[in-house]
Coordinates of C-alpha atoms and ligand atoms in Angstrom, one line a residue:
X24 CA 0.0 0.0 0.0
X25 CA 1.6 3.6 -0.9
X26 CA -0.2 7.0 -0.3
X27 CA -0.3 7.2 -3.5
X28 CA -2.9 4.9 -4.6
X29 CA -4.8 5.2 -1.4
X30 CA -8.0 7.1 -1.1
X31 CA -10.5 7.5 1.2
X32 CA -13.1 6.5 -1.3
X33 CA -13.1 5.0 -4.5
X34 CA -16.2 4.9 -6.7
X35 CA -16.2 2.2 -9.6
X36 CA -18.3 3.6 -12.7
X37 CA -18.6 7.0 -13.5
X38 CA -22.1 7.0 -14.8
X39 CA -25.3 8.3 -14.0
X40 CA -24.6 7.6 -10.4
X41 CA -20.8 7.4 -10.0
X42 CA -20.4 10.5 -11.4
X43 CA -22.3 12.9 -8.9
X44 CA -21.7 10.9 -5.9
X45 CA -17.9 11.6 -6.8
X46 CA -18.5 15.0 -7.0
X47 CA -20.6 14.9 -3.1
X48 CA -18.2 12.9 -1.6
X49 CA -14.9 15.1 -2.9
X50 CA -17.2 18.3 -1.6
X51 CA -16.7 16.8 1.8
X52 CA -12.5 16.7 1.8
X53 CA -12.6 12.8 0.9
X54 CA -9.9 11.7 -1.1
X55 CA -11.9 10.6 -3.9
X56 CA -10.7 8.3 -6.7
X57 CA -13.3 7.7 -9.6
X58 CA -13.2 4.5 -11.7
X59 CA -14.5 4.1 -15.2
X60 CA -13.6 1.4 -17.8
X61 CA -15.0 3.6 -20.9
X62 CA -12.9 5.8 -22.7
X63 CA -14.9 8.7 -20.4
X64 CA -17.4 9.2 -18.1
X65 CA -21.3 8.8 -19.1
X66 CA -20.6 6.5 -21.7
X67 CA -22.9 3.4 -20.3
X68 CA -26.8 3.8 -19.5
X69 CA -26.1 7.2 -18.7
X70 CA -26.1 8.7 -22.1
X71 CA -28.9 6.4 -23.7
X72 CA -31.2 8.0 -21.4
X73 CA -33.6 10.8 -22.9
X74 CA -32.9 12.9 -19.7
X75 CA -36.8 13.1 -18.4
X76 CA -36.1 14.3 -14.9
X77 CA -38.7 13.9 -12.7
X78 CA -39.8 13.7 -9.4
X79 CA -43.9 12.9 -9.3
X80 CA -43.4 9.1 -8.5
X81 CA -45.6 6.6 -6.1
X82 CA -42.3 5.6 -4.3
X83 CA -41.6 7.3 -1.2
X84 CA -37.9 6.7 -1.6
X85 CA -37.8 7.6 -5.3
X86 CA -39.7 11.1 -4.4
X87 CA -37.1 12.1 -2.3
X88 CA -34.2 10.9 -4.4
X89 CA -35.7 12.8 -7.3
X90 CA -37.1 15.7 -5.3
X91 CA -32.9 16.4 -4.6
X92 CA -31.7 15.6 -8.0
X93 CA -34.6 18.6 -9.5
X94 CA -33.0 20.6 -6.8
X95 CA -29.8 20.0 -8.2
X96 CA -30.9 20.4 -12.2
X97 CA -32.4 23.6 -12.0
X98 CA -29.9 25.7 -9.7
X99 CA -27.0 24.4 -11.6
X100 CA -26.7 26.9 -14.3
X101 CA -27.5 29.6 -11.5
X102 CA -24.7 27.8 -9.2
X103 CA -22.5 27.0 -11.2
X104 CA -23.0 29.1 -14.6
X105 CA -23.1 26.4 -17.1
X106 CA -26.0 25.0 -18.9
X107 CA -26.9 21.5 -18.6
X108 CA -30.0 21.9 -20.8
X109 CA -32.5 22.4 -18.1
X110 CA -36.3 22.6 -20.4
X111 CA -38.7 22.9 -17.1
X112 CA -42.4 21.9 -19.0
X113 CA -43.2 19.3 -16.3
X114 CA -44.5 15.6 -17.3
X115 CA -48.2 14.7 -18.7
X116 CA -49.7 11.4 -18.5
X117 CA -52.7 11.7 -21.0
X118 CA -55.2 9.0 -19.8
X119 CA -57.9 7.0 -22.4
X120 CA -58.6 4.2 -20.1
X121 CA -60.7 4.5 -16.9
X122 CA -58.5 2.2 -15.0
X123 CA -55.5 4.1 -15.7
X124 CA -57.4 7.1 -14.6
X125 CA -58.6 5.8 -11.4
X126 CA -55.0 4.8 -10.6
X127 CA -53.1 8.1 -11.2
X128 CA -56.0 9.7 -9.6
X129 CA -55.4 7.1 -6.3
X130 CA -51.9 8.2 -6.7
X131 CA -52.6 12.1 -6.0
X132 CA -52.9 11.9 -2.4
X133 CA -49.3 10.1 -1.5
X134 CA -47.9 12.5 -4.3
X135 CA -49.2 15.6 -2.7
X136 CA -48.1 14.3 0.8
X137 CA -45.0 14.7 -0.1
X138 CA -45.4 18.2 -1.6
X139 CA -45.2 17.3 -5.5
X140 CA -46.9 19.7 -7.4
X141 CA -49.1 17.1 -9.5
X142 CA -53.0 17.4 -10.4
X143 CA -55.6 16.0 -12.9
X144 CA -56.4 17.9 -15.7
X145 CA -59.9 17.5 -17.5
X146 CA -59.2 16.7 -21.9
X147 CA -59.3 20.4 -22.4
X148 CA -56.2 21.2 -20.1
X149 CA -54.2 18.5 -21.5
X150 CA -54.9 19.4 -25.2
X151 CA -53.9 22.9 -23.6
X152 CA -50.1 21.6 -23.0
X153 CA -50.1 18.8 -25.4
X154 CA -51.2 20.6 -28.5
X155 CA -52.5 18.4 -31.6
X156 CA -53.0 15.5 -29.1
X157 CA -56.0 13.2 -30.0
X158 CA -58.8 13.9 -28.4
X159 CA -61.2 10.6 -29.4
X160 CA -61.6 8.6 -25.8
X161 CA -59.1 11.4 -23.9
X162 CA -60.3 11.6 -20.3
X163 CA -57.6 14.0 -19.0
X164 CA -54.4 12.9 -17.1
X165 CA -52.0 14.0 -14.7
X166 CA -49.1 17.0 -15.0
X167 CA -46.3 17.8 -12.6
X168 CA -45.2 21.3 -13.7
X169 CA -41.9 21.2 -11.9
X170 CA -40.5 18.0 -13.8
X171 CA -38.4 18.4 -16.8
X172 CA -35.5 17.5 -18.8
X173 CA -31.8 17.8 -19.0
X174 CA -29.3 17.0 -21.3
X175 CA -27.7 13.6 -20.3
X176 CA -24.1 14.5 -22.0
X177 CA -24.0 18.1 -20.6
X178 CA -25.4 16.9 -17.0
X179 CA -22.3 14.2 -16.9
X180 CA -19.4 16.3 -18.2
X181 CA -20.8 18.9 -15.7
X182 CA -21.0 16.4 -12.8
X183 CA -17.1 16.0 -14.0
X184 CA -15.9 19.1 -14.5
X185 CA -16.9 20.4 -10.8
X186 CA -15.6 17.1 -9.4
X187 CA -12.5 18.0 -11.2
X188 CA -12.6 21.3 -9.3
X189 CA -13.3 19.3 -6.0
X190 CA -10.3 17.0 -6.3
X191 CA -11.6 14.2 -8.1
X192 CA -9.2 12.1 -9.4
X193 CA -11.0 10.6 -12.6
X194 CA -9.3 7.2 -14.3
X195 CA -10.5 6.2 -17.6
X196 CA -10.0 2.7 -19.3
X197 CA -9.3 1.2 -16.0
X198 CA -12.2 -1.4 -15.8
X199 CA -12.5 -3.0 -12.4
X200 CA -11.7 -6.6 -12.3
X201 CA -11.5 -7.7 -8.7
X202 CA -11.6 -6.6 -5.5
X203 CA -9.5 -6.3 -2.6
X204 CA -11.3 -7.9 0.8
X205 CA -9.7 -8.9 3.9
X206 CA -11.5 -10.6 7.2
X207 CA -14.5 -9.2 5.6
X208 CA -13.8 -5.4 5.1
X209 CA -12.8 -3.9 1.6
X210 CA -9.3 -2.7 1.9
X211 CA -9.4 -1.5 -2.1
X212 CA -10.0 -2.4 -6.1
X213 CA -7.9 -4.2 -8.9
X214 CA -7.6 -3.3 -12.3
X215 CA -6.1 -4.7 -15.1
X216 CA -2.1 -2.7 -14.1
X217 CA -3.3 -1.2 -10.6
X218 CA -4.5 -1.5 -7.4
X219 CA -6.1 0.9 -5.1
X220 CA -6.9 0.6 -1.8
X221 CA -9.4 2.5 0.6
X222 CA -11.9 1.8 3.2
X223 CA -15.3 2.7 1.2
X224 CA -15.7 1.2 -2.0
X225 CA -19.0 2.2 -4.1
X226 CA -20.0 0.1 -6.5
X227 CA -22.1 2.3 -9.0
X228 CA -21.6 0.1 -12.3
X229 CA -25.4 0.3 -13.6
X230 CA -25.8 -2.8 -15.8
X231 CA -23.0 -4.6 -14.7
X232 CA -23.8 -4.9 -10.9
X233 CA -24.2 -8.5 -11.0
X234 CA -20.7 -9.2 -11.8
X235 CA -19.3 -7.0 -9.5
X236 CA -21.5 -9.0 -6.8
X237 CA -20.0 -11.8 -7.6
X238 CA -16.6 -11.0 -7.3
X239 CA -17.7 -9.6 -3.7
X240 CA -19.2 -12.9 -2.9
X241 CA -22.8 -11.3 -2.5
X242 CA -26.1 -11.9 -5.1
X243 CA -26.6 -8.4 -6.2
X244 CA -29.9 -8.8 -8.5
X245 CA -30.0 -6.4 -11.4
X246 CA -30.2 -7.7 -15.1
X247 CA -29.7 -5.3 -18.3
X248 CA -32.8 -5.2 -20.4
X249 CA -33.1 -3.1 -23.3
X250 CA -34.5 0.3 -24.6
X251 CA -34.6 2.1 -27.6
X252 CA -34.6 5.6 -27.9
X253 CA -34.4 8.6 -30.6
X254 CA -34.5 11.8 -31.9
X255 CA -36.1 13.8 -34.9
X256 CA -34.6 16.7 -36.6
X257 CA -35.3 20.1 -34.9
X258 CA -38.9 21.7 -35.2
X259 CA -40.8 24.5 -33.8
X260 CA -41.0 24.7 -30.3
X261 CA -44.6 23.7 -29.3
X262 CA -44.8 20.9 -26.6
X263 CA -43.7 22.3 -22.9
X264 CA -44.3 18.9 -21.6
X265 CA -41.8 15.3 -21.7
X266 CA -45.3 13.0 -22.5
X267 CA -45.7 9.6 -21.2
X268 CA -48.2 8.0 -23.2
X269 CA -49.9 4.3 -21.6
X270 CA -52.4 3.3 -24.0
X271 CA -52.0 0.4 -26.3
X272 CA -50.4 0.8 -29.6
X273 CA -50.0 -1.6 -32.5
X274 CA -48.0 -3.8 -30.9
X275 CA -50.9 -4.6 -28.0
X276 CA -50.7 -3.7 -24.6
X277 CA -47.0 -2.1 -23.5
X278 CA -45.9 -0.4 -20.5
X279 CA -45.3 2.9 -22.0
X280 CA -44.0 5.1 -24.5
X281 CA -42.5 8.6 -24.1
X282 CA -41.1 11.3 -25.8
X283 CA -40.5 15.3 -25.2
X284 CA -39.1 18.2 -26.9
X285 CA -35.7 19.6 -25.9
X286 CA -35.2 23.3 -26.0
X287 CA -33.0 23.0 -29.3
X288 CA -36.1 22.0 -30.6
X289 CA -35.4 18.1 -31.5
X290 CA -38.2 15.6 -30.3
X291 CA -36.9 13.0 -28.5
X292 CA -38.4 9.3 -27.7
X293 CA -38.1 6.4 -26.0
X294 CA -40.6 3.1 -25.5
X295 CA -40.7 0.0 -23.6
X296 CA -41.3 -3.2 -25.9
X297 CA -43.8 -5.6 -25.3
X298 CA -41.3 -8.4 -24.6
X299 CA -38.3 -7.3 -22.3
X300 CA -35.1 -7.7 -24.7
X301 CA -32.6 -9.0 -22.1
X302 CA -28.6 -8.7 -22.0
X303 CA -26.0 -6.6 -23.0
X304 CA -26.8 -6.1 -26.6
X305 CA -27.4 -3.0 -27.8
X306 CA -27.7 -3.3 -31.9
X307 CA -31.1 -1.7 -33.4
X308 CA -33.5 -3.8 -33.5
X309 CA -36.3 -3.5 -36.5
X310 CA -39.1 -3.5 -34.4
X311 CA -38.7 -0.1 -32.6
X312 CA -39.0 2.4 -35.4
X313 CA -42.4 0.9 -36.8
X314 CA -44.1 1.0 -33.6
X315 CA -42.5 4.2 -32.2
X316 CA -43.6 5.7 -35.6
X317 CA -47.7 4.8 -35.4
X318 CA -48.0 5.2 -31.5
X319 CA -46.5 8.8 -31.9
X320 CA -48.9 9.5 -34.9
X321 CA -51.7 8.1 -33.4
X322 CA -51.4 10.5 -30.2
X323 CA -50.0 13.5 -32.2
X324 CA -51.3 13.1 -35.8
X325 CA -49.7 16.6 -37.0
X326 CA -46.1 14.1 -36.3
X327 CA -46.8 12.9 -39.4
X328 CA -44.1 14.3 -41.0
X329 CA -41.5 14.5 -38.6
X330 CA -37.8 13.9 -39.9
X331 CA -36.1 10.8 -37.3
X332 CA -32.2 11.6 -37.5
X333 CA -31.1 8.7 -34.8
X334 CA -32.0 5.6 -33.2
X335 CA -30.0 3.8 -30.6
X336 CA -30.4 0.8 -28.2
X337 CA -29.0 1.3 -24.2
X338 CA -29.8 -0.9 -21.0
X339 CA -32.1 -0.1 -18.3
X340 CA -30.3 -2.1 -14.8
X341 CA -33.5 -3.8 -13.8
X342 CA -33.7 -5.4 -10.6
X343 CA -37.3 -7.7 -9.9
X344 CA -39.4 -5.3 -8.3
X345 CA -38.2 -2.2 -10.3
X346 CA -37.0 -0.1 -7.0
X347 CA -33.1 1.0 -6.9
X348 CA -30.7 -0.9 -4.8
X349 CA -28.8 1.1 -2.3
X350 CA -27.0 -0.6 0.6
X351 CA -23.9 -1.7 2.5
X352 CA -23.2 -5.9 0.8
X353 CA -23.4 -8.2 3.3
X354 CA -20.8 -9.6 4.5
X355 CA -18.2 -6.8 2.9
X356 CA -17.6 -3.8 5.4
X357 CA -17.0 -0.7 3.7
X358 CA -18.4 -2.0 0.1
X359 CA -21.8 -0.1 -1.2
X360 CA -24.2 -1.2 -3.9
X361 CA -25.9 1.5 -5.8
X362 CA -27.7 0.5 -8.4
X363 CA -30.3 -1.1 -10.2
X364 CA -31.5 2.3 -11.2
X365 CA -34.1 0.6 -14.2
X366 CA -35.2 3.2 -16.6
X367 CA -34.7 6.6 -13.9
X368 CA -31.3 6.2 -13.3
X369 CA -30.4 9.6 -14.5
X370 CA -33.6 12.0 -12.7
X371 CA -31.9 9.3 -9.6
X372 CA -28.5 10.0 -10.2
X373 CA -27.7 13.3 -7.7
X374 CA -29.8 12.3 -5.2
X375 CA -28.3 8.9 -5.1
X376 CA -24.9 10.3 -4.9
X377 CA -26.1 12.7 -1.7
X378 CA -27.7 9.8 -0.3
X379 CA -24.4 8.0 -0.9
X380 CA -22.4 11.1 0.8
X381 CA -24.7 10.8 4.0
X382 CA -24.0 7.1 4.8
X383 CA -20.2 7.3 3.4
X384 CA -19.9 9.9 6.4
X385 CA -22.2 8.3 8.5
X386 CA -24.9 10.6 9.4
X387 CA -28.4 10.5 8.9
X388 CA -29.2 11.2 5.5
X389 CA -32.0 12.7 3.2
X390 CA -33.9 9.3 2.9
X391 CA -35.1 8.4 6.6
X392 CA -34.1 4.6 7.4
X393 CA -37.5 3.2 7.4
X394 CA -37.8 4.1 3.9
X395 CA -33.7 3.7 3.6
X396 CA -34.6 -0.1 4.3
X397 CA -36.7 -0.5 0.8
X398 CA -33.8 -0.3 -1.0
X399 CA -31.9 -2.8 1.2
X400 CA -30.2 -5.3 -0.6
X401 CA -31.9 -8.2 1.9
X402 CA -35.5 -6.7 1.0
X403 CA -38.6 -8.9 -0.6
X404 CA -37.9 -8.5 -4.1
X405 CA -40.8 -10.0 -5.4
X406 CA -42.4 -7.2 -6.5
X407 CA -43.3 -6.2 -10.5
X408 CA -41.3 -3.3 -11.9
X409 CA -43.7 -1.6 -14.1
X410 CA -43.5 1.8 -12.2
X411 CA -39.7 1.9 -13.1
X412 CA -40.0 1.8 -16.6
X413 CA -40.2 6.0 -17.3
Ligands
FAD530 C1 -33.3 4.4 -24.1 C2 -33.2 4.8 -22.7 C3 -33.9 5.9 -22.2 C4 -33.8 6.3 -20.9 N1 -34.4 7.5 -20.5 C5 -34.2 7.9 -19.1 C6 -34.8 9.1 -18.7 O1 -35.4 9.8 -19.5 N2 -34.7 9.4 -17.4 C7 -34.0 8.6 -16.5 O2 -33.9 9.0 -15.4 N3 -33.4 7.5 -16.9 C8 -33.5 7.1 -18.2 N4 -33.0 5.9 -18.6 C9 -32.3 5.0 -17.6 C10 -30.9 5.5 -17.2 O3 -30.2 5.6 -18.4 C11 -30.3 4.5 -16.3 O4 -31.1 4.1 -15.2 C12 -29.0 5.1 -15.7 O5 -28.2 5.6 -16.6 C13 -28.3 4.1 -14.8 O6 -27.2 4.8 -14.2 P1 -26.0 4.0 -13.6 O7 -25.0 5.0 -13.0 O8 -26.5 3.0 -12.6 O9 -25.4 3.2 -14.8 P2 -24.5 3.8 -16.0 O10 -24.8 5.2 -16.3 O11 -24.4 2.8 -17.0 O12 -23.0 3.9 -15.3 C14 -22.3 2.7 -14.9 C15 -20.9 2.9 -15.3 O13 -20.1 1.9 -14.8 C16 -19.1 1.6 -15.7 N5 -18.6 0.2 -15.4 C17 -19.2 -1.0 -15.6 N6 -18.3 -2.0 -15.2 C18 -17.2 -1.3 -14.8 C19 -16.0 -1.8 -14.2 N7 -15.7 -3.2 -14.1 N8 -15.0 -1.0 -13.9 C20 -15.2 0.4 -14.1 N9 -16.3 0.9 -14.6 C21 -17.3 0.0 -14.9 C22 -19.8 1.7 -17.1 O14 -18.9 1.8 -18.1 C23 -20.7 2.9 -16.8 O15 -20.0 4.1 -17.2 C24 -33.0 5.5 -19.9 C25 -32.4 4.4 -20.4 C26 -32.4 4.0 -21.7 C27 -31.7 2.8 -22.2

């Protein structure tokens, strides 16, 4: 061991997570070194994402996750003078189906507990902010004017340029392959030509988490199923709103589809297929385009025309019951597992890094422990993950 390569934390995976969390924990005078195997930071899930940021969920722990990482969105230009793409226009859920209504509307209550500025708008009020939308069978739907969208590139280079300013000591193309534990505390990491050592280890390696559990001896359940996502040619600025859209398209009954506008003008788009395509592949696969195509027609008909410029494929970290994973592994002292993001890994990213901060230094952090624990890695996961999926 030299002073050299010790730290008092290391994160592995400077992604949607590992990047910010490097940036909280250097802001408290650790010795941070951040791992990547990528040529740079972002490079995984993290800039597959469509950067919807928002923090109107049903999960108590994923409200106040999100509710730190919109703090963090929209004062960063003011705080720090650079733009990260910040387009506030809320989300919308348009609704056609009375059950989906009576569920968002059951939802309201919990939402507002926890101070989210959500509400039900009748048809006319969501035509209002989703102009052109189809109005045959539209009962209304839900909109959460404080959500919005950032720029997933200019968010991570961000996160890692004020690291940078905070000491972080960034290492690219250093992929982790083992890790250093002795009478069951983590002493450090190996890569292919190094080794590092320090106390806290946090493994924040999105898709890859169940490798990294097994070289730490613990079952850390996340799989990599993938999305597609892409993005038209700029048009005129006309839809405020990143829209969720749950009724069935062509393909039968999905999760959900959804798709925004970002302030250069670009619509952007994402859906989750029918059948979950799982593994690390990320090739184009023929079937997104066609369906993306008539589901965005059929809600916006006056998309008819719309110029796509890019598709690509990227991997939501699933775990069963579609909650994050954010906990000490068993049996490892020092070694923290967060991830298992699923498809919100980025709107989770900041305020899974200050969570991360709080337990590094041992003080009681923005999520209380009661609702800490549903994260746990020993929970019930046998839950299904359709919340996760937007
Ligand atoms: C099409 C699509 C659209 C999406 N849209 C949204 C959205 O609008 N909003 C939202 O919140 N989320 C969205 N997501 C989900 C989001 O992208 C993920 O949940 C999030 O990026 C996961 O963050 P992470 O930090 O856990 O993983 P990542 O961002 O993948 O970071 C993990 C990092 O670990 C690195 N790594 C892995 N193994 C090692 C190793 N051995 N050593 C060193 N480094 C390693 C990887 O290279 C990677 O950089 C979307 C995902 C997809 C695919």
């Amino acid at each position: 061991m030299n002073e050299k390569n010790t730290y008092d934390v290391i994160v592995v995976g400077a992604g949607s997570v590992g990047t910010p969390a490097a940036m909280f924990l250097a802001a408290e005078g650790l010795r941070v070194l951040l791992l990547e195997g990528a040529a740079s930071p972002g490079q995984g899930s993290n800039k597959a994402a469509i950067g919807g940021v928002r923090a109107t969920h049903s999960d108590p722990a994923k409200i106040l996750l999100c509710q730190k990482s919109l703090e963090v969105f929209t004062t960063w230009h003011e705080r720090h003078g650079e733009d990260i793409g910040w387009k506030p226009g809320g989300y919308c859920f348009p609704v056609y189906e009375e059950g989906l209504r009576d569920q968002l509307q059951g939802m309201l209550p919990t939402q507002k507990k926890f101070g989210l500025d959500i509400d039900w708008l009748d048809a006319d009020g969501i035509a209002g902010v989703v102009p052109g939308i189809e109005r045959r069978d539209l009962l209304g739907g839900t909109l959460s004017p404080g959500d919005g969208q950032v720029s997933t590139l200019k968010a991570s280079v961000a996160f890692q340029r004020e690291g940078a300013r905070r000491g972080v000591e960034l290492r690219v193309k250093e992929p982790v392959v083992g890790y250093a534990v002795r009478a069951g505390r983590i002493e450090g990491v190996r890569t292919a030509n190094n080794i590092y050592f320090a106390p806290r280890v946090v493994i924040a390696t999105g898709a890859d988490a169940l490798a990294h559990g097994r070289m730490l001896g613990a079952h850390i359940p996340v799989t990599p199923d993938s999305h597609e996502a892409g993005i038209s040619a700029p048009v005129e600025p006309f839809l405020p709103p990143l829209v969720v859209d749950m009724h069935e398209g062509p393909e039968g009954k999905t999760a959900n589809f959804y798709f925004g506008q970002v302030h250069s003008g670009q619509i952007i788009f994402c859906y989750t297929p029918k059948r979950a395509f799982l593994g690390h592949n990320r090739e184009n696969l023929s079937e997104f385009m066609p369906v993306l195509a008539s589901r965005l027609v059929a809600l916006i008909p006056r998309l008819r025309n719309l110029l796509i410029r890019r598709t690509w494929r990227g991997l939501y970290p699933m775990t069963p019951d579609g909650r994050p994973i954010l906990d000490w592994v068993p049996g490892v002292e020092g070694a923290l597992a967060a991830v298992g993001m699923c498809g919100q890994g980025f709107m989770l990213g900041p305020g899974v890094g200050a969570q991360i901060t709080d337990m590094i230094m041992g003080r009681p952090g923005l999520l209380p422990p009661e609702i800490l624990s549903t994260l746990s890695l020993s929970r019930n996961f046998g839950a299904t993950p359709s919340e996760a999926l937007a």
